[in-house]
Short mmCIF file of C-alpha atoms in Angstrom, two decimals:
data_model
loop_
_atom_site.label_atom_id
_atom_site.label_comp_id
_atom_site.label_asym_id
_atom_site.label_seq_id
_atom_site.Cartn_x
_atom_site.Cartn_y
_atom_site.Cartn_z
CA MET T 16 114.80 118.65 87.60
CA GLY T 17 115.27 115.10 87.23
CA LEU T 18 113.89 112.86 84.07
CA PHE T 19 111.13 111.27 86.32
CA LYS T 20 109.44 113.11 89.41
CA HIS T 21 108.74 111.24 92.49
CA LYS T 22 104.92 110.69 92.63
CA ALA T 23 103.88 110.95 96.50
CA ILE T 24 102.21 108.43 98.28
CA GLU T 25 98.40 109.16 98.37
CA THR T 26 96.71 106.70 101.17
CA VAL T 27 97.96 103.60 103.01
CA GLU T 28 97.22 101.10 100.70
CA GLU T 29 99.01 102.76 98.28
CA ALA T 30 102.35 102.28 100.62
CA ASN T 31 101.50 98.80 101.44
CA ARG T 32 101.87 97.98 97.68
CA ARG T 33 104.79 99.98 97.16
CA ALA T 34 106.52 97.87 100.53
CA LYS T 35 104.65 94.45 99.39
CA LYS T 36 106.61 95.39 96.30
CA ILE T 37 110.37 95.80 97.47
CA LEU T 38 110.75 93.49 100.69
CA PRO T 39 111.60 90.75 100.91
CA LYS T 40 109.06 87.89 101.54
CA ASP T 41 109.98 87.19 105.21
CA VAL T 42 110.35 90.88 106.39
CA TYR T 43 106.94 91.72 104.87
CA THR T 44 105.36 89.19 106.52
CA ALA T 45 106.96 90.44 109.97
CA LEU T 46 105.31 93.95 108.86
CA LEU T 47 102.29 92.48 108.51
CA ALA T 48 102.37 90.68 111.39
CA GLY T 49 98.51 89.10 112.51
CA SER T 50 98.02 85.94 114.44
CA ASP T 51 96.07 82.66 114.29
CA SER T 52 93.56 83.42 111.21
CA GLY T 53 93.71 86.81 110.87
CA ALA T 54 90.21 87.58 111.85
CA THR T 55 90.97 90.14 114.39
CA MET T 56 93.05 92.10 111.79
CA ARG T 57 90.18 91.95 109.30
CA GLY T 58 87.56 92.77 111.88
CA ASN T 59 89.48 95.63 112.94
CA LEU T 60 89.28 97.26 108.79
CA SER T 61 85.55 96.36 108.73
CA ALA T 62 84.52 97.81 111.99
CA PHE T 63 85.43 101.36 110.59
CA GLU T 64 83.54 100.26 107.06
CA GLU T 65 80.20 99.51 108.99
CA ILE T 66 79.64 103.06 110.42
CA GLY T 67 78.44 105.53 108.48
CA LEU T 68 79.21 109.40 108.08
CA ILE T 69 76.27 112.28 108.34
CA PRO T 70 77.07 114.92 105.50
CA ARG T 71 76.32 119.01 106.46
CA VAL T 72 75.82 121.04 103.69
CA GLY T 73 76.01 125.21 103.41
CA VAL T 74 78.11 125.34 106.08
CA GLU T 75 80.75 128.54 106.31
CA LEU T 76 83.99 127.12 107.13
CA PRO T 77 87.01 128.83 108.40
CA SER T 78 90.25 128.49 105.75
CA LYS T 79 92.07 126.76 108.63
CA LEU T 80 90.69 123.36 110.24
CA ASP T 81 91.60 123.30 113.31
CA MET T 82 93.36 119.64 114.19
CA LYS T 83 94.96 120.31 117.23
CA THR T 84 94.97 117.92 119.80
CA SER T 85 97.30 116.75 122.88
CA PHE T 86 98.89 113.17 122.98
CA MET T 87 99.43 112.31 127.19
CA GLY T 88 99.66 115.96 127.94
CA GLN T 89 101.82 117.22 125.11
CA PRO T 90 100.39 119.48 122.20
CA ILE T 91 100.23 117.71 118.72
CA GLU T 92 99.34 119.70 115.64
CA LEU T 93 98.37 116.19 114.14
CA PRO T 94 95.98 113.90 116.09
CA VAL T 95 97.71 110.95 114.30
CA VAL T 96 100.94 109.83 116.49
CA ILE T 97 103.29 106.98 115.71
CA ALA T 98 102.64 103.73 117.61
CA PRO T 99 105.55 101.97 119.24
CA ALA T 100 106.40 99.56 116.88
CA ALA T 101 109.64 97.07 116.07
CA ALA T 102 111.12 98.33 113.04
CA GLN T 103 113.42 95.94 111.71
CA ALA T 104 114.79 95.83 108.16
CA MET T 105 112.61 97.94 107.01
CA HIS T 106 114.29 100.58 105.81
CA PRO T 107 117.73 102.37 106.43
CA ASP T 108 116.07 105.57 107.75
CA ALA T 109 114.81 103.58 110.30
CA GLU T 110 113.36 104.84 113.39
CA LEU T 111 115.49 108.13 113.08
CA GLY T 112 113.26 109.06 109.62
CA VAL T 113 110.20 107.96 111.63
CA ALA T 114 111.17 110.65 114.20
CA ARG T 115 111.96 113.14 111.51
CA ALA T 116 108.58 112.95 109.75
CA ALA T 117 106.54 112.77 112.46
CA ARG T 118 108.44 116.18 113.78
CA ARG T 119 107.60 117.49 110.50
CA ALA T 120 103.93 116.73 110.50
CA GLY T 121 103.74 118.22 113.91
CA THR T 122 102.70 115.12 115.64
CA ALA T 123 104.61 112.69 118.36
CA ILE T 124 106.29 109.47 118.03
CA GLY T 125 106.34 106.13 120.61
CA LEU T 126 109.62 104.46 119.93
CA SER T 127 109.41 100.34 121.07
CA ASN T 128 111.64 98.66 123.54
CA PHE T 129 112.47 96.67 120.62
CA ALA T 130 113.34 99.44 118.21
CA SER T 131 116.18 99.14 116.32
CA LEU T 132 117.61 102.32 117.33
CA PRO T 133 118.24 103.61 120.63
CA PHE T 134 115.53 105.55 122.47
CA GLU T 135 118.32 108.59 123.19
CA ASP T 136 118.95 109.27 119.34
CA VAL T 137 114.79 109.18 118.45
CA ALA T 138 114.56 111.51 120.76
CA ARG T 139 117.04 113.96 119.79
CA GLU T 140 115.04 113.93 116.47
CA ASN T 141 112.27 114.53 117.92
CA ALA T 142 111.32 116.10 120.90
CA ASN T 143 108.23 114.82 121.21
CA ALA T 144 109.26 111.48 122.32
CA PHE T 145 107.34 108.59 124.19
CA ALA T 146 109.27 105.60 125.69
CA HIS T 147 107.51 102.15 125.40
CA VAL T 148 107.91 99.24 127.80
CA TYR T 149 107.60 95.91 128.19
CA LEU T 150 107.93 94.10 132.04
CA SER T 151 110.93 92.25 130.55
CA GLY T 152 113.55 91.14 132.88
CA ASP T 153 112.94 91.66 136.89
CA ARG T 154 112.52 94.91 138.53
CA ASP T 155 115.88 96.30 138.82
CA ILE T 156 115.95 95.54 135.06
CA VAL T 157 113.18 97.18 134.64
CA ALA T 158 114.07 100.21 136.35
CA GLY T 159 117.12 100.62 135.20
CA ARG T 160 115.50 101.02 131.44
CA VAL T 161 113.06 103.48 132.67
CA GLU T 162 116.01 105.97 134.67
CA ARG T 163 117.80 105.82 131.06
CA PHE T 164 114.36 107.15 129.16
CA ARG T 165 113.78 109.39 131.64
CA LYS T 166 116.98 110.97 131.54
CA ALA T 167 117.23 111.12 127.80
CA GLY T 168 114.15 113.12 127.50
CA ALA T 169 110.78 110.59 127.24
CA LYS T 170 107.80 113.00 127.67
CA GLY T 171 105.78 109.82 129.00
CA LEU T 172 106.02 106.15 129.16
CA ILE T 173 103.79 103.66 127.25
CA PHE T 174 103.18 99.94 129.01
CA THR T 175 101.80 97.85 126.73
CA LEU T 176 99.43 94.71 129.05
CA ASP T 177 97.61 92.88 125.79
CA LEU T 178 101.01 91.41 124.19
CA SER T 179 102.47 90.15 126.96
CA GLY T 180 105.46 87.59 127.36
CA GLY T 181 105.68 83.93 126.08
CA ARG T 182 102.27 83.36 126.72
CA THR T 183 101.71 85.10 123.78
CA ALA T 184 105.01 86.07 121.62
CA PHE T 185 105.46 84.79 118.23
CA GLN T 186 101.99 84.35 117.32
CA PRO T 187 101.12 81.15 114.68
CA ARG T 188 99.27 83.03 111.46
CA ASP T 189 97.80 80.99 108.92
CA TRP T 190 99.92 82.84 105.98
CA GLY T 191 103.05 82.09 107.35
CA SER T 192 105.46 83.23 110.45
CA PRO T 193 108.81 85.21 109.57
CA VAL T 194 111.91 83.53 111.28
CA TYR T 195 114.01 86.24 112.87
CA PRO T 196 117.79 85.74 112.96
CA ASP T 197 120.19 85.88 116.23
CA GLY T 198 122.73 87.88 114.59
CA LEU T 199 124.36 87.85 111.44
CA ASP T 200 127.09 85.64 110.98
CA LEU T 201 128.73 83.86 107.98
CA ALA T 202 126.16 80.87 108.19
CA ALA T 203 123.21 83.39 108.85
CA MET T 204 124.55 85.06 105.78
CA ILE T 205 124.88 82.60 103.40
CA ARG T 206 121.46 81.41 104.58
CA TYR T 207 119.62 84.64 103.78
CA ALA T 208 121.63 85.75 100.58
CA PRO T 209 118.91 84.53 98.09
CA MET T 210 116.49 87.02 100.14
CA ALA T 211 118.63 89.72 99.46
CA LEU T 212 119.53 88.95 95.91
CA GLY T 213 115.84 88.20 94.69
CA ASN T 214 115.16 92.12 96.64
CA PRO T 215 117.49 94.44 95.19
CA SER T 216 116.23 97.28 95.71
CA TRP T 217 115.80 97.01 99.28
CA PHE T 218 119.22 95.58 99.71
CA PHE T 219 121.21 98.16 97.59
CA ARG T 220 119.42 100.64 100.33
CA TYR T 221 121.75 99.34 102.64
CA LEU T 222 123.85 99.01 100.55
CA ARG T 223 124.54 102.28 99.06
CA ARG T 224 124.87 103.33 102.95
CA GLY T 225 127.26 100.88 103.75
CA MET T 226 124.69 99.23 106.33
CA ILE T 227 123.10 95.82 107.07
CA PRO T 228 119.65 95.55 108.20
CA GLY T 229 119.66 96.11 111.96
CA LEU T 230 119.01 93.16 114.30
CA ASP T 231 120.14 94.56 117.48
CA ALA T 232 117.39 96.00 120.46
CA PRO T 233 119.63 98.51 122.24
CA ASN T 234 116.73 99.70 124.15
CA MET T 235 116.62 96.26 125.65
CA SER T 236 120.25 96.58 127.11
CA LYS T 237 120.58 95.93 131.12
CA GLY T 238 122.99 99.26 131.38
CA ASP T 239 126.37 96.85 130.87
CA GLY T 240 127.32 98.18 127.67
CA VAL T 241 125.55 95.26 126.03
CA VAL T 242 123.42 95.43 123.35
CA PRO T 243 121.38 92.29 122.95
CA THR T 244 119.86 91.07 120.00
CA LEU T 245 116.48 91.17 118.47
CA VAL T 246 115.80 87.30 119.46
CA GLY T 247 117.69 87.54 122.66
CA GLY T 248 115.54 90.77 123.36
CA LEU T 249 112.28 88.68 122.80
CA TYR T 250 113.50 85.67 124.62
CA GLU T 251 114.15 87.51 127.92
CA TRP T 252 110.42 89.24 127.56
CA MET T 253 108.82 85.59 126.62
CA ALA T 254 110.74 84.22 130.32
CA THR T 255 109.47 87.08 132.27
CA PRO T 256 106.01 86.52 133.61
CA VAL T 257 102.67 88.44 132.40
CA PRO T 258 102.41 91.31 134.10
CA THR T 259 99.63 92.24 137.16
CA TRP T 260 98.12 95.28 137.93
CA ASP T 261 100.32 95.49 141.06
CA ASP T 262 103.11 95.62 138.56
CA VAL T 263 101.15 98.42 136.49
CA ALA T 264 100.96 100.64 139.63
CA TRP T 265 105.05 100.00 140.85
CA LEU T 266 105.85 101.12 136.92
CA ARG T 267 103.51 104.17 137.38
CA GLU T 268 104.82 105.27 140.80
CA LEU T 269 108.53 104.61 139.47
CA TRP T 270 108.12 106.86 136.40
CA GLY T 271 106.05 109.20 138.18
CA GLY T 272 105.07 111.44 135.14
CA PRO T 273 102.31 110.44 132.24
CA PHE T 274 101.58 106.93 131.47
CA MET T 275 99.64 105.06 129.43
CA VAL T 276 98.11 101.76 129.61
CA LYS T 277 98.15 100.40 126.64
CA GLY T 278 95.67 97.32 125.71
CA ILE T 279 92.40 98.06 127.29
CA LEU T 280 89.12 96.90 126.08
CA THR T 281 87.29 96.68 129.12
CA PRO T 282 85.52 99.50 131.02
CA ASP T 283 86.87 97.34 134.21
CA ASP T 284 90.06 97.29 133.10
CA ALA T 285 90.03 100.97 132.23
CA ARG T 286 89.20 101.95 135.54
CA ARG T 287 91.86 99.60 137.35
CA ALA T 288 94.29 101.21 135.06
CA VAL T 289 93.11 104.96 136.36
CA ASP T 290 93.37 103.49 139.97
CA ALA T 291 96.71 102.26 139.29
CA GLY T 292 97.82 105.40 137.95
CA ALA T 293 97.27 105.84 134.75
CA THR T 294 96.84 109.43 133.10
CA ALA T 295 95.93 107.87 129.48
CA ILE T 296 94.29 104.88 128.45
CA GLY T 297 95.13 103.41 124.98
CA VAL T 298 92.17 101.32 123.45
CA SER T 299 93.34 98.26 121.63
CA ASN T 300 93.55 95.22 120.74
CA HIS T 301 97.09 95.33 119.45
CA GLY T 302 96.58 95.46 115.56
CA GLY T 303 95.16 91.92 115.71
CA ASN T 304 98.38 90.27 117.28
CA ASN T 305 97.05 88.98 120.16
CA LEU T 306 94.04 87.25 121.01
CA ASP T 307 92.72 86.01 117.53
CA THR T 308 88.80 86.83 117.21
CA THR T 309 88.76 89.60 119.40
CA PRO T 310 86.20 92.09 118.18
CA SER T 311 87.61 95.75 116.85
CA PRO T 312 88.18 98.13 119.66
CA LEU T 313 86.13 100.79 118.09
CA ARG T 314 83.07 98.83 118.97
CA PHE T 315 84.43 98.90 122.95
CA LEU T 316 85.13 102.98 122.53
CA PRO T 317 82.30 104.63 124.14
CA GLY T 318 82.43 102.41 126.55
CA VAL T 319 85.83 102.94 127.70
CA VAL T 320 85.51 106.71 127.35
CA LYS T 321 82.28 106.87 129.74
CA ALA T 322 83.94 105.06 132.20
CA VAL T 323 87.29 107.08 132.94
CA GLY T 324 85.76 110.11 132.13
CA ASP T 325 87.90 113.43 133.02
CA GLN T 326 90.20 110.64 134.86
CA ALA T 327 92.32 110.32 132.07
CA GLU T 328 92.91 110.75 128.25
CA VAL T 329 91.77 108.34 125.85
CA THR T 330 93.99 107.13 122.61
CA PHE T 331 92.58 104.88 119.92
CA ASP T 332 94.78 102.42 117.76
CA SER T 333 93.86 99.23 115.53
CA GLY T 334 92.58 99.29 112.21
CA ILE T 335 93.41 103.08 111.49
CA ARG T 336 93.51 103.37 107.79
CA ARG T 337 92.73 106.83 106.22
CA GLY T 338 91.51 110.43 107.56
CA ALA T 339 88.11 109.19 108.04
CA ASP T 340 88.81 106.35 110.16
CA VAL T 341 90.31 109.02 112.77
CA VAL T 342 87.34 111.06 112.01
CA LYS T 343 85.15 108.39 113.38
CA ALA T 344 87.07 106.94 116.57
CA LEU T 345 87.42 110.88 117.40
CA ALA T 346 83.82 111.42 117.52
CA LEU T 347 83.70 108.48 119.51
CA GLY T 348 85.43 110.02 122.39
CA ALA T 349 88.88 109.33 121.48
CA GLN T 350 91.74 112.41 121.74
CA SER T 351 94.30 111.06 119.36
CA VAL T 352 95.20 107.68 117.14
CA MET T 353 97.66 105.78 117.02
CA ILE T 354 99.05 103.91 113.51
CA GLY T 355 101.47 100.94 113.01
CA ARG T 356 101.24 99.40 109.47
CA PRO T 357 100.55 102.83 108.13
CA TRP T 358 104.03 103.84 108.98
CA PHE T 359 105.66 100.91 108.67
CA TYR T 360 104.28 100.76 104.76
CA GLY T 361 105.38 104.34 104.10
CA LEU T 362 108.76 103.65 105.50
CA SER T 363 109.55 100.67 103.89
CA ALA T 364 107.90 102.11 100.55
CA ASP T 365 110.46 105.40 100.67
CA GLY T 366 112.06 105.86 104.48
CA GLU T 367 111.28 109.40 105.74
CA ARG T 368 109.80 110.86 102.57
CA GLY T 369 107.47 107.57 102.24
CA VAL T 370 106.39 107.91 106.45
CA TYR T 371 105.77 111.73 105.98
CA GLU T 372 103.63 110.98 102.95
CA VAL T 373 101.35 108.85 104.65
CA LEU T 374 100.96 111.06 107.77
CA GLU T 375 99.94 113.91 105.23
CA SER T 376 97.20 111.63 103.41
CA PHE T 377 96.06 111.41 106.99
CA ARG T 378 96.07 115.10 106.98
CA ILE T 379 94.19 115.66 103.38
CA THR T 380 91.55 113.09 104.45
CA ILE T 381 90.81 114.47 107.83
CA GLU T 382 90.66 118.04 106.49
CA ARG T 383 88.12 116.43 103.54
CA THR T 384 85.87 114.73 106.33
CA LEU T 385 85.39 117.70 108.37
CA VAL T 386 84.48 119.64 105.22
CA GLY T 387 82.32 117.00 104.39
CA LEU T 388 80.44 116.85 108.07
CA GLY T 389 80.31 120.67 107.83
CA LYS T 390 82.92 120.96 111.19
CA SER T 391 85.19 123.34 111.54
CA SER T 392 87.43 121.10 114.35
CA ILE T 393 87.83 117.93 115.39
CA HIS T 394 86.81 119.09 118.81
CA ASP T 395 83.29 119.82 117.13
CA LEU T 396 82.81 116.08 116.52
CA SER T 397 80.32 113.69 118.14
CA ALA T 398 78.61 110.71 117.64
CA ASP T 399 75.18 112.70 116.31
CA ASP T 400 78.20 112.95 112.92
CA LEU T 401 77.40 109.02 112.83
CA VAL T 402 75.26 106.51 111.51
CA VAL T 403 76.05 103.52 113.91
CA PRO T 404 74.20 100.05 112.95
CA PRO T 405 71.87 98.65 116.00
CA GLU T 406 73.71 96.28 118.45
CA TYR T 407 77.37 97.53 116.97
CA PHE T 408 78.60 98.75 120.40
CA LEU T 409 79.50 95.69 122.80
CA ASN T 410 78.27 95.81 126.56
CA LEU T 411 81.73 94.69 128.31
CA GLY T 412 81.49 91.76 130.33
CA SER T 413 78.46 89.99 128.92
CA SER T 414 77.06 88.26 125.95
CA ARG T 415 74.55 91.31 125.48
CA SER T 416 75.26 94.47 123.22
CA ALA T 417 73.87 97.73 123.79
CA GLY T 418 73.22 100.63 121.15
CA ILE T 419 74.46 103.83 121.86
CA VAL T 420 72.39 107.21 122.77
CA ARG T 421 73.96 110.83 121.92
CA GLY T 422 77.57 109.61 122.19
CA GLU T 423 77.43 107.21 125.14
CA ALA T 424 77.34 103.43 125.18
CA ALA T 425 74.15 101.90 127.17
CA ALA T 426 74.63 100.84 130.58
#
């Protein structure tokens, strides 16, 4: 044993504190993301705190609690999935470390269009890998990327609608927005040298491996062998028109397999997604990175679940920070949840090990919550396990709110 024993990450907030301590300010600001005043980011978190849990005592439980579920038709051991997000300059382990950690935890990974490593490499580390795609470039370019993901063994396609193109890219933030260099030429290295020198622990992680932080977007390649920079990929995306439901139907037909439309809040949009061929619905407000003051997706979840019925699987993201949050989302009808910032924090704090410890913190706190509720399985959860304030759930499409009766949003 060494002189100092590693202290495992016990909570997402602890991982966040470690990430903030080690990362340069611009890198941490990119990780934090959000838009405008950050009202939606804060609301995503507070929405979970408003819902209470009803403990049950004296219940005999098995030694091993059941947390198995499926994500886009694929079985997973933990109902917490890695959401696609552009992991740039956080840790040398990058997406390969995230994929290995997810595999070890028994769960799946979604890989962003703007990831720093090729989908092929990530799928080799975790066979339960799902490709994320934006509508970026013309249809021939998108079709080429989709075919590439198919050949690499993608288990499904995730199509994000709630953060699309130049109309919503590069959100202004009251706390400042990061600047992304378009490559690391000599001028850029000189400009960013103080950042590296001011955060030696972060910089030496790369130096020890003979690396520099990745600034490319290899999954945005057009098949000509040229790998665009992250900024170059973003500019192509920003120049592409915002997708329509016709685009959703086209992409679903092109792909032909498990297909998630992510960024859904209203029952009407959920039904449109199903009509366009979606096999999974991602209830999400993009973690507060799109239209600020949008309410938490948790307030919309029962309405979406009711709208799609058994026609599509429903997953949830935005604001998940602990096992109790996962349990609440599952009790309201989600089949699984996805996390973004939590795995980013873990990766930044300690690479692959940090991501795995964050996932294990979810496993431990889900189990603790199930025990407190007297449940032996996540499939036994329902709205009857929750205390929900009056008018908490939104009757979407109108200015009125609706209560919830035994897990169903009022019509």
